[in-house]
Coordinates of C-alpha atoms and ligand atoms in Angstrom, one line a residue:
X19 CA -25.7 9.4 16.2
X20 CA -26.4 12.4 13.6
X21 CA -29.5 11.4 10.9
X22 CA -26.9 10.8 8.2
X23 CA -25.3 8.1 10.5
X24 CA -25.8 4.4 9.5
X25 CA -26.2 1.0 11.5
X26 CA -24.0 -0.6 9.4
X27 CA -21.6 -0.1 6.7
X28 CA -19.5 -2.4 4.2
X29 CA -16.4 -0.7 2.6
X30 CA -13.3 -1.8 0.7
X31 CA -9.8 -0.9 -0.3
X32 CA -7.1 -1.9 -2.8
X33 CA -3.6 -3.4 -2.6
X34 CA -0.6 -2.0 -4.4
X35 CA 2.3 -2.3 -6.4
X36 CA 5.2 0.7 -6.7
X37 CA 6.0 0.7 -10.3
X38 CA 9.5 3.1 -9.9
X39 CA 10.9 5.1 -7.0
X40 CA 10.8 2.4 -4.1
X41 CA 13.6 3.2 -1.2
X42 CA 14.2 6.7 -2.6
X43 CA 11.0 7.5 -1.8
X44 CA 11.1 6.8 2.0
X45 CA 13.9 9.1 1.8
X46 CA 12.1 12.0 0.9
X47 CA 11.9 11.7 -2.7
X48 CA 8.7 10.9 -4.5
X49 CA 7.1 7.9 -6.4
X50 CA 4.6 5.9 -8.6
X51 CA 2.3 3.6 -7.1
X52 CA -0.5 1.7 -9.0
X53 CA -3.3 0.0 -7.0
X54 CA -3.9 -3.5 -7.5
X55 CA -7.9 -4.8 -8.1
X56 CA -7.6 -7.0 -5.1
X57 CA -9.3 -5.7 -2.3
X58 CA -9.3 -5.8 1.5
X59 CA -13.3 -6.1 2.5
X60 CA -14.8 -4.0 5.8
X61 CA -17.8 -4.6 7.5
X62 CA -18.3 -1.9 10.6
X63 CA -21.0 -1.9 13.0
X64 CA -21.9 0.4 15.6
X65 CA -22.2 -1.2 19.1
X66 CA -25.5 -0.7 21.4
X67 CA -25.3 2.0 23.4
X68 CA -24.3 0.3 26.6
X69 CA -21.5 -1.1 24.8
X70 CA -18.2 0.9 24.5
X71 CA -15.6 -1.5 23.4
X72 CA -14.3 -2.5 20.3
X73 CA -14.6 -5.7 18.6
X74 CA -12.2 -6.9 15.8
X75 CA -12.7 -9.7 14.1
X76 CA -10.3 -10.5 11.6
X77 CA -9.9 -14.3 10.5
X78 CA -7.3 -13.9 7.4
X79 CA -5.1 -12.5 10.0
X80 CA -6.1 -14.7 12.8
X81 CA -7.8 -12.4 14.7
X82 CA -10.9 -13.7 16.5
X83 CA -13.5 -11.6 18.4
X84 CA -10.8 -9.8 20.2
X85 CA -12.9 -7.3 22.2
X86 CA -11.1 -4.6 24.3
X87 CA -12.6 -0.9 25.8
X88 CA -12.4 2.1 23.6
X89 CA -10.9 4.0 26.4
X90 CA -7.6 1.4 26.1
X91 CA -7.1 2.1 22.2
X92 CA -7.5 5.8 23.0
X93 CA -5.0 5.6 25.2
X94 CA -2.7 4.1 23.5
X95 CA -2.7 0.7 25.5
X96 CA -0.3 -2.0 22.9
X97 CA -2.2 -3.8 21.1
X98 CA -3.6 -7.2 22.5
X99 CA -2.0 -8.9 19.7
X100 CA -0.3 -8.1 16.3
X101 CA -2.8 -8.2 14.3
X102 CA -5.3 -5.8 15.6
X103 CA -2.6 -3.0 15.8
X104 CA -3.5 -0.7 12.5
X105 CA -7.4 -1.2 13.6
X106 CA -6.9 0.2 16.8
X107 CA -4.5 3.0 15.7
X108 CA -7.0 4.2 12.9
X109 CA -9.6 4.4 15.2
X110 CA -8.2 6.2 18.0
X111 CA -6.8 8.7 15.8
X112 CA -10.6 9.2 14.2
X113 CA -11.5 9.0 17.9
X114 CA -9.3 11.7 18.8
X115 CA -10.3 14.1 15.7
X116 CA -13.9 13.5 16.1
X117 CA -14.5 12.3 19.0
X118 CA -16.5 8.2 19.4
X119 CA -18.4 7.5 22.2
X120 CA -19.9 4.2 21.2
X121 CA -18.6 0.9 20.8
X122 CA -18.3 -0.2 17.1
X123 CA -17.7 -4.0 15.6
X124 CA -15.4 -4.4 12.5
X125 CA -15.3 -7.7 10.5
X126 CA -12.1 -7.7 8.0
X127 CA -11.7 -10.1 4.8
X128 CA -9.7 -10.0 1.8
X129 CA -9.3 -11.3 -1.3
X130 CA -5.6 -11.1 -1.8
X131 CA -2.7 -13.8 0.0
X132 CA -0.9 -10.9 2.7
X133 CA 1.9 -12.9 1.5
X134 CA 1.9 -11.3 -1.8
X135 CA 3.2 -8.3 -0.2
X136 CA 0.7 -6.1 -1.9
X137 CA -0.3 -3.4 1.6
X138 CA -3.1 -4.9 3.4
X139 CA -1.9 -2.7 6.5
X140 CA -2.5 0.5 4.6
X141 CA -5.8 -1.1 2.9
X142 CA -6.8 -1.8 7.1
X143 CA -6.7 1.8 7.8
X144 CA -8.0 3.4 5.0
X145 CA -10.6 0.6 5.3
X146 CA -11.2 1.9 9.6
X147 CA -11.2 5.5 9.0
X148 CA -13.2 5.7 5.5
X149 CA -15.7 2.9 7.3
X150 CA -16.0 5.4 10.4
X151 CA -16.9 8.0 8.5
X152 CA -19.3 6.6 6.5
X153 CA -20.5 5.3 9.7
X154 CA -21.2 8.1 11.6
X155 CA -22.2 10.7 8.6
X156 CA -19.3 12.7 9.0
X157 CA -17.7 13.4 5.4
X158 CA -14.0 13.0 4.5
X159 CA -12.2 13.9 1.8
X160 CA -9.1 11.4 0.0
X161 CA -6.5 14.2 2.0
X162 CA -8.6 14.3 4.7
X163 CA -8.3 10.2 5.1
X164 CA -4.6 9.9 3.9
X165 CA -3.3 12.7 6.8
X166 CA -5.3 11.1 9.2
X167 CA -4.3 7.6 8.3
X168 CA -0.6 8.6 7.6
X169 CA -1.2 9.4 11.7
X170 CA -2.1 6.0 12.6
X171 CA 0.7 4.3 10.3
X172 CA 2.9 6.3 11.6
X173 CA 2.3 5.1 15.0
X174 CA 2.7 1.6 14.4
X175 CA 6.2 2.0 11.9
X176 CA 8.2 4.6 11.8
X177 CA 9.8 3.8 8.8
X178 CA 7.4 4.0 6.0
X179 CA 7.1 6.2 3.2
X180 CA 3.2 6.5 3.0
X181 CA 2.8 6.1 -0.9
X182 CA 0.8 2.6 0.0
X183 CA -1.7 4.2 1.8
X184 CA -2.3 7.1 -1.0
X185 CA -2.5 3.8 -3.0
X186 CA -5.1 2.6 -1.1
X187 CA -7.5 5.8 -0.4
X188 CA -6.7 7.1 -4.5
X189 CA -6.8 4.4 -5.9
X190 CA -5.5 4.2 -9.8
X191 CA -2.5 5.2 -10.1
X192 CA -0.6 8.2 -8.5
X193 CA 2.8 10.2 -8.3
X194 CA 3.5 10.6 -4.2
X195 CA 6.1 12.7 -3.4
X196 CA 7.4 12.3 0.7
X197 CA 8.0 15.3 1.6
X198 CA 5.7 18.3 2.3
X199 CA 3.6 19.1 1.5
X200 CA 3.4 15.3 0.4
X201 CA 1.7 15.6 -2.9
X202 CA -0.6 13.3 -4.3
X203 CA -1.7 13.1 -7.9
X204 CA -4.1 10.6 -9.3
X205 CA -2.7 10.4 -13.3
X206 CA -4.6 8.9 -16.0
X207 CA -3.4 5.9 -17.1
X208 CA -5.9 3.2 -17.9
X209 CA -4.4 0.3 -19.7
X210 CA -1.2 -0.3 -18.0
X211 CA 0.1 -3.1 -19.9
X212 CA 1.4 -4.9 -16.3
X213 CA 2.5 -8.8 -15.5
X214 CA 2.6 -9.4 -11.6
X215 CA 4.5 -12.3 -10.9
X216 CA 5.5 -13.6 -7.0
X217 CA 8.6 -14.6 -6.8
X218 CA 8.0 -17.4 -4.0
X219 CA 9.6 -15.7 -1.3
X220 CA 7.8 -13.5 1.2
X221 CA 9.7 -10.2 2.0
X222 CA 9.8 -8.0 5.1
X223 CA 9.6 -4.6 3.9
X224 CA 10.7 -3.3 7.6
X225 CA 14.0 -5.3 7.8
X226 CA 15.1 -4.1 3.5
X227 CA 14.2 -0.6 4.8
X228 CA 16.6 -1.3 8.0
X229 CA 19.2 -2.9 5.6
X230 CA 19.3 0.2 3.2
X231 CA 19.6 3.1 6.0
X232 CA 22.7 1.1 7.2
X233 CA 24.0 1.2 3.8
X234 CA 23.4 4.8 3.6
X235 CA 25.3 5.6 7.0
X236 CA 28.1 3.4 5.6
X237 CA 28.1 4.8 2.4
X238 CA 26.1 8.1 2.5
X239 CA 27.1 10.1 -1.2
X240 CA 26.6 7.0 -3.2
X241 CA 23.2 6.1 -1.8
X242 CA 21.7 9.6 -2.1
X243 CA 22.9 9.8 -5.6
X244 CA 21.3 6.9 -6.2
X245 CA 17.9 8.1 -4.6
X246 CA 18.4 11.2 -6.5
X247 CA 18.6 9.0 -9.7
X248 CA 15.4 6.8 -8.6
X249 CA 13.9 10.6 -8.2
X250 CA 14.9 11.6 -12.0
X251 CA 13.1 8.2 -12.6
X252 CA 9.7 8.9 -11.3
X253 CA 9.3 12.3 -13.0
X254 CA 10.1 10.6 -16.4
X255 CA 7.9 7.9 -15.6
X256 CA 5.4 10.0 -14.6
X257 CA 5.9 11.2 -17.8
X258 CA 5.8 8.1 -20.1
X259 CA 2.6 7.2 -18.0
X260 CA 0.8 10.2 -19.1
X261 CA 2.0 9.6 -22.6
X262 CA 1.4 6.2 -22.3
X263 CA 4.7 5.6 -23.4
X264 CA 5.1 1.9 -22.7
X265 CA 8.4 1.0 -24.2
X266 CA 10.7 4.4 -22.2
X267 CA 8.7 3.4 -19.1
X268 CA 10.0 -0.2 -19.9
X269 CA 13.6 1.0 -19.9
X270 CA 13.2 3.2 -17.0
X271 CA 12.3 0.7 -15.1
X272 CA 15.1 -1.5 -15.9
X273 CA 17.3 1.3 -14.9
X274 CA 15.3 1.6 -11.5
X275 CA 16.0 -2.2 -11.3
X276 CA 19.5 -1.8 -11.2
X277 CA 19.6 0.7 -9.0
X278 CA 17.5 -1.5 -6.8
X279 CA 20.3 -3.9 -7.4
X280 CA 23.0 -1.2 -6.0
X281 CA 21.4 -0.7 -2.7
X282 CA 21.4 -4.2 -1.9
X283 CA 18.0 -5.5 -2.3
X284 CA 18.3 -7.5 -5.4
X285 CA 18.5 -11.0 -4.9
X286 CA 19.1 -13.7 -7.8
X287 CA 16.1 -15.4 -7.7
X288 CA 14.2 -11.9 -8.4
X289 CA 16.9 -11.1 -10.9
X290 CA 16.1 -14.6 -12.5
X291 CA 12.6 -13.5 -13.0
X292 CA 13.5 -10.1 -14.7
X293 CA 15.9 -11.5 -17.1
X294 CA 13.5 -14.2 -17.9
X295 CA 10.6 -11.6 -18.6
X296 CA 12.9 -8.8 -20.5
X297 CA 14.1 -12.0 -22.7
X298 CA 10.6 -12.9 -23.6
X299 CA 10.0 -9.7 -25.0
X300 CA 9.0 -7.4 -22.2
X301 CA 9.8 -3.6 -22.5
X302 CA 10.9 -3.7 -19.2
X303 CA 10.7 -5.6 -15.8
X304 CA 12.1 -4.5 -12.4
X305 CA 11.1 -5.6 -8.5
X306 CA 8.2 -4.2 -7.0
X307 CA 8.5 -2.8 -3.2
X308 CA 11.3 -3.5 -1.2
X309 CA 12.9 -6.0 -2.3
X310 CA 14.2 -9.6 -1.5
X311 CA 11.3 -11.1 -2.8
X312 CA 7.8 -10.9 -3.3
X313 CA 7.0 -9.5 -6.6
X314 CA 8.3 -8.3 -9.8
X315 CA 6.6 -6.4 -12.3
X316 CA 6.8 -6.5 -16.1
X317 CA 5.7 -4.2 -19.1
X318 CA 4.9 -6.0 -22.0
X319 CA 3.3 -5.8 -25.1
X320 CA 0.2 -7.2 -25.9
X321 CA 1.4 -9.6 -28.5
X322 CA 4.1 -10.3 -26.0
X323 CA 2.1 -11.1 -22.9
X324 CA 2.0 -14.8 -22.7
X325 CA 5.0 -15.2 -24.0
X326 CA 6.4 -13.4 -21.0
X327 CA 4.1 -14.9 -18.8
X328 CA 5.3 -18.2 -19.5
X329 CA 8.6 -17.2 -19.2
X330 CA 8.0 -15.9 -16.0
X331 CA 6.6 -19.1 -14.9
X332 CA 9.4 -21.3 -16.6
X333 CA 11.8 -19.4 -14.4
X334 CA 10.0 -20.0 -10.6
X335 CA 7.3 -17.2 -10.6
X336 CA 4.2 -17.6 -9.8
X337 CA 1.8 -15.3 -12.4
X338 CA -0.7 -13.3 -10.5
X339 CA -3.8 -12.6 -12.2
X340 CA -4.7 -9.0 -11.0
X341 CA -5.6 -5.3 -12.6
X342 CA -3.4 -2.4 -12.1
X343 CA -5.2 1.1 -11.5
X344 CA -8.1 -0.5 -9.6
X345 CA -10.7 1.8 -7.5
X346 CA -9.5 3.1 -4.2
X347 CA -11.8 3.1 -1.1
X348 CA -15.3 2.9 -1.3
X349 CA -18.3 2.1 0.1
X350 CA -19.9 -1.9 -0.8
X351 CA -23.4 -0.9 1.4
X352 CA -25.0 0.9 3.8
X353 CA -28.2 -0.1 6.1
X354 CA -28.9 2.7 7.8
Ligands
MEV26 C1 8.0 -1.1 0.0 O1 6.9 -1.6 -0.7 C2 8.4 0.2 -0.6 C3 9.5 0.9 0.2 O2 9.8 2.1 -0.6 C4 9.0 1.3 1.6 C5 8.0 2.5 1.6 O3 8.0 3.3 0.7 O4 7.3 2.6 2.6 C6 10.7 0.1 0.3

């Protein structure tokens, strides 16, 4: 322990939505991500000194005092089950960079549905290694976490893009560009006028990501044309955000909707939902992540809001009640 180490510490992250550039960006193009005020709660404790295992608890994701050496997660033992699998990455990649001799606890809780599809994996890791450090007095900065944690994601999928995890240690809302040096840049764009609605059906990110690199070996100068028109997308968004520009961010994301649809991960209940929204009045509406369900996002006018609310929710969607550009980790309290 050095003296600016604590006993305890509570931290928290936010989810995410992708607001334009989803797909193109796991392709080496770049994005916007906003980060959802819905937060994945931490609570990390360090063990007594006899004590060199870690403990997860983790009841959301029905995880319940699994216990296992450190010496396992370092090296690189699979994960006793599912759930625990981003914990134990995060921490043995801290563990390797900084070396952790004693055992620490971590209790996990959050306030969002994982169903919702809004990144409680990258909200568990920025979560670990921003707890740890905080923990054990050793200061990080938001690159410093995000190459770190990009480590540990990328040991437990090989297929993601990253941008949820900027998401989750920014916080607001930032253009991420995969591909190096993998910028980040936090924008300034309080006030997003967003509608989150779920669409009912829970998506797996991993098998739409599968599904679109199939169609881009079947069909590879379409696809990248397409991901080079997603790209054109983000920078005018990035744009319009800046310039709070509602109504061309609207349109683009229509476009970036219909792109979506080109790749194949439209589906008509989602479509259902956008036309309902854009017919209420919205200045634009498009999915949100990878598609074949879970959300879709609207921009509307104030005067406009319930209006498409309501037609959201006429049409099957389920309205979710949350703030765009939320906080990204921090620290809840700290007994030292
Ligand atoms: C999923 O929310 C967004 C994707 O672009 C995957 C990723 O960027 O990791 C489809």
């Amino acid at each position: 322990m050095n003296k600016f180490s604590a006993r305890v510490v509570r931290v928290s992250a936010p989810g995410k939505l992708m607001l334009l550039g989803e797909h193109a960006v796991v392709h080496q193009r770049s994005c916007l991500v906003t980060a959802m005020d819905t937060r994945l709660f931490m609570t990390l404790a360090l063990a007594p000194p006899h004590d060199k295992t870690l403990t997860i608890h983790a009841p959301d994701v029905k995880v319940q005092w699994v216990q296992r050496p450190l010496t396992e997660v370092f090296e690189g033992h699979e994960p006793l089950i599912r759930g625990t699998r981003f914990i134990e990455r995060a921490v043995a990649v801290f563990g390797a960079q900084f070396g952790l001799t004693q055992g620490v606890r971590i209790i996990t809780s959050s306030d969002f549905d994982s169903t919702l599809g809004l990144g409680s994996s990258s909200a568990t890791v920025a979560c670990t290694l921003y707890g740890l450090s905080q923990l054990l007095g050793i200061p990080l900065s938001p690159r410093e976490l995000f190459d770190l944690g990009l480590q540990a994601v990328l040991q437990v999928q090989q297929k993601g893009s990253g941008f949820d995890l900027a998401a989750a240690i920014y916080g607001g809302t930032v253009y991420y560009a995969n591909f190096p040096p993998r910028e980040i840049m936090p924008l300034d764009v309080p006030g997003l006028p967003l509608v989150v609605a779920y669409s009912g059906i829970k998506a797996d990110t991993d098998t739409y990501v599968g599904y679109v690199n199939q169609r881009l070996e079947h069909w590879p100068d379409p696809m990248m044309s397409i991901f080079d028109a997603m790209q054109h997308l983000v920078f005018a968004g990035r744009d319009a955000l800046t310039a709070r520009n509602w109504a061309y961010l609207g349109e683009l994301m229509n476009i970036q909707h219909g792109l979506a649809h080109a790749i194949g991960v439209d589906t008509p209940e989602l479509a259902n939902l956008i036309f309902a929204a854009r017919e209420a009045g919205a200045y634009g509406a498009k999915l949100s992540g990878a598609g074949g369900g879970d959300c879709v996002i609207a921009l509307a006018p104030p005067e406009k809001r319930e209006a498409v609310e309501q037609a959201l929710a006429k049409a099957g969607g389920e309205i979710v009640k949350i703030a765009p550009h939320a906080a990204g980790v921090r620290l809840e309290l700290m007994v030292r």
